[in-house]
Amino acid sequence: MLKTNPLHCTFRRVGSKLIAHVRSSQIDDAMAEHLISEIKQRIDAGPECEHLTLDFHQVKQAGSSCLSLCLELNNLMDIQGGTTAITGLNSHLDWLFRSVQLDKVLHVA
């Protein structure tokens, strides 16, 4: 029997834009690794991705692993000449991003 891992994101492509909707309520170290892997695979599999949007509407709790996830994906997009935007932050996540001034590095919408 073949085991399949459930996806932790749903994806939508609009032209050269990839939107990753995170489906987990909490991002810890293990979840961040899964998300990075899934998103990188989707970026590499499709047509050229010029813009990545990470949608965190369903995320209720996160910490430094979430910040690392965003920075790693932002660096990947920078290398490819693309951009990254973060959307759907609740008040806790918004505070987290602003407290470490990550909102100055990433486009937080």
Short mmCIF file of C-alpha atoms in Angstrom, two decimals:
data_model
loop_
_atom_site.label_atom_id
_atom_site.label_comp_id
_atom_site.label_asym_id
_atom_site.label_seq_id
_atom_site.Cartn_x
_atom_site.Cartn_y
_atom_site.Cartn_z
CA MET A 1 0.00 0.00 0.00
CA LEU A 2 1.29 3.45 -0.92
CA LYS A 3 1.16 6.03 1.87
CA THR A 4 0.52 9.63 0.95
CA ASN A 5 1.12 12.60 3.19
CA PRO A 6 -1.64 15.17 3.36
CA LEU A 7 -0.74 18.55 1.96
CA HIS A 8 -0.39 21.31 4.52
CA CYS A 9 -1.13 23.97 1.88
CA THR A 10 -3.57 24.48 -0.90
CA PHE A 11 -2.25 26.26 -3.94
CA ARG A 12 -3.62 28.54 -6.60
CA ARG A 13 -1.76 29.90 -9.61
CA VAL A 14 -2.73 33.12 -11.33
CA GLY A 15 -0.35 33.69 -14.20
CA SER A 16 3.13 33.91 -12.71
CA LYS A 17 1.77 34.34 -9.18
CA LEU A 18 1.59 31.41 -6.75
CA ILE A 19 -0.68 31.68 -3.71
CA ALA A 20 -0.04 29.18 -0.89
CA HIS A 21 -2.88 28.93 1.65
CA VAL A 22 -1.45 27.39 4.83
CA ARG A 23 -4.00 24.88 6.20
CA SER A 24 -2.52 24.35 9.67
CA SER A 25 -3.59 26.22 12.81
CA GLN A 26 -0.08 26.01 14.30
CA ILE A 27 3.38 26.27 12.78
CA ASP A 28 6.12 24.51 14.73
CA ASP A 29 9.53 23.31 13.49
CA ALA A 30 8.20 20.14 11.86
CA MET A 31 5.30 21.94 10.18
CA ALA A 32 7.63 24.66 8.89
CA GLU A 33 9.82 21.99 7.24
CA HIS A 34 6.77 20.39 5.59
CA LEU A 35 5.55 23.76 4.34
CA ILE A 36 8.94 24.76 2.93
CA SER A 37 9.18 21.44 1.10
CA GLU A 38 5.64 21.63 -0.34
CA ILE A 39 5.98 25.24 -1.45
CA LYS A 40 9.42 24.73 -3.01
CA GLN A 41 8.12 21.71 -4.94
CA ARG A 42 5.19 23.74 -6.25
CA ILE A 43 7.44 26.64 -7.26
CA ASP A 44 9.77 24.27 -9.13
CA ALA A 45 6.99 22.19 -10.73
CA GLY A 46 4.98 24.89 -12.44
CA PRO A 47 5.63 27.69 -14.85
CA GLU A 48 7.99 30.43 -13.72
CA CYS A 49 6.88 31.92 -10.40
CA GLU A 50 7.50 35.67 -10.17
CA HIS A 51 5.46 36.31 -7.03
CA LEU A 52 4.71 34.13 -4.00
CA THR A 53 1.92 34.97 -1.57
CA LEU A 54 1.80 33.12 1.75
CA ASP A 55 -1.71 33.21 3.22
CA PHE A 56 -1.79 32.58 6.99
CA HIS A 57 -5.55 33.06 7.58
CA GLN A 58 -5.92 29.65 9.25
CA VAL A 59 -2.78 29.95 11.42
CA LYS A 60 -3.54 30.75 15.06
CA GLN A 61 -0.15 30.08 16.71
CA ALA A 62 3.39 30.36 15.43
CA GLY A 63 6.84 31.32 16.59
CA SER A 64 10.35 31.62 15.27
CA SER A 65 9.96 28.65 12.92
CA CYS A 66 7.26 30.60 11.06
CA LEU A 67 9.60 33.56 10.74
CA SER A 68 12.38 31.30 9.43
CA LEU A 69 9.96 29.75 6.94
CA CYS A 70 9.04 33.18 5.56
CA LEU A 71 12.66 34.31 5.35
CA GLU A 72 13.80 31.14 3.59
CA LEU A 73 11.03 31.37 1.00
CA ASN A 74 11.66 35.09 0.56
CA ASN A 75 15.37 34.39 -0.06
CA LEU A 76 14.44 31.72 -2.61
CA MET A 77 12.19 34.16 -4.44
CA ASP A 78 14.91 36.86 -4.32
CA ILE A 79 17.39 34.47 -5.93
CA GLN A 80 14.86 33.74 -8.68
CA GLY A 81 14.18 37.45 -9.17
CA GLY A 82 10.70 37.27 -7.65
CA THR A 83 8.85 38.77 -4.72
CA THR A 84 7.05 37.46 -1.63
CA ALA A 85 4.03 38.78 0.26
CA ILE A 86 2.57 37.64 3.59
CA THR A 87 -1.20 37.90 4.13
CA GLY A 88 -3.81 36.86 6.68
CA LEU A 89 -1.88 37.52 9.88
CA ASN A 90 -3.96 37.53 13.06
CA SER A 91 -3.05 39.99 15.83
CA HIS A 92 -0.57 37.55 17.46
CA LEU A 93 1.27 36.88 14.20
CA ASP A 94 1.20 40.53 13.22
CA TRP A 95 2.80 41.41 16.58
CA LEU A 96 5.41 38.65 16.07
CA PHE A 97 6.42 39.94 12.63
CA ARG A 98 6.55 43.56 13.80
CA SER A 99 8.37 42.85 17.07
CA VAL A 100 11.38 41.44 15.20
CA GLN A 101 10.92 44.06 12.46
CA LEU A 102 10.39 41.38 9.83
CA ASP A 103 7.69 43.59 8.36
CA LYS A 104 10.56 45.83 7.21
CA VAL A 105 12.15 42.94 5.26
CA LEU A 106 9.02 41.24 3.93
CA HIS A 107 5.93 42.70 2.34
CA VAL A 108 3.23 42.13 4.98
CA ALA A 109 -0.23 42.93 3.66
#
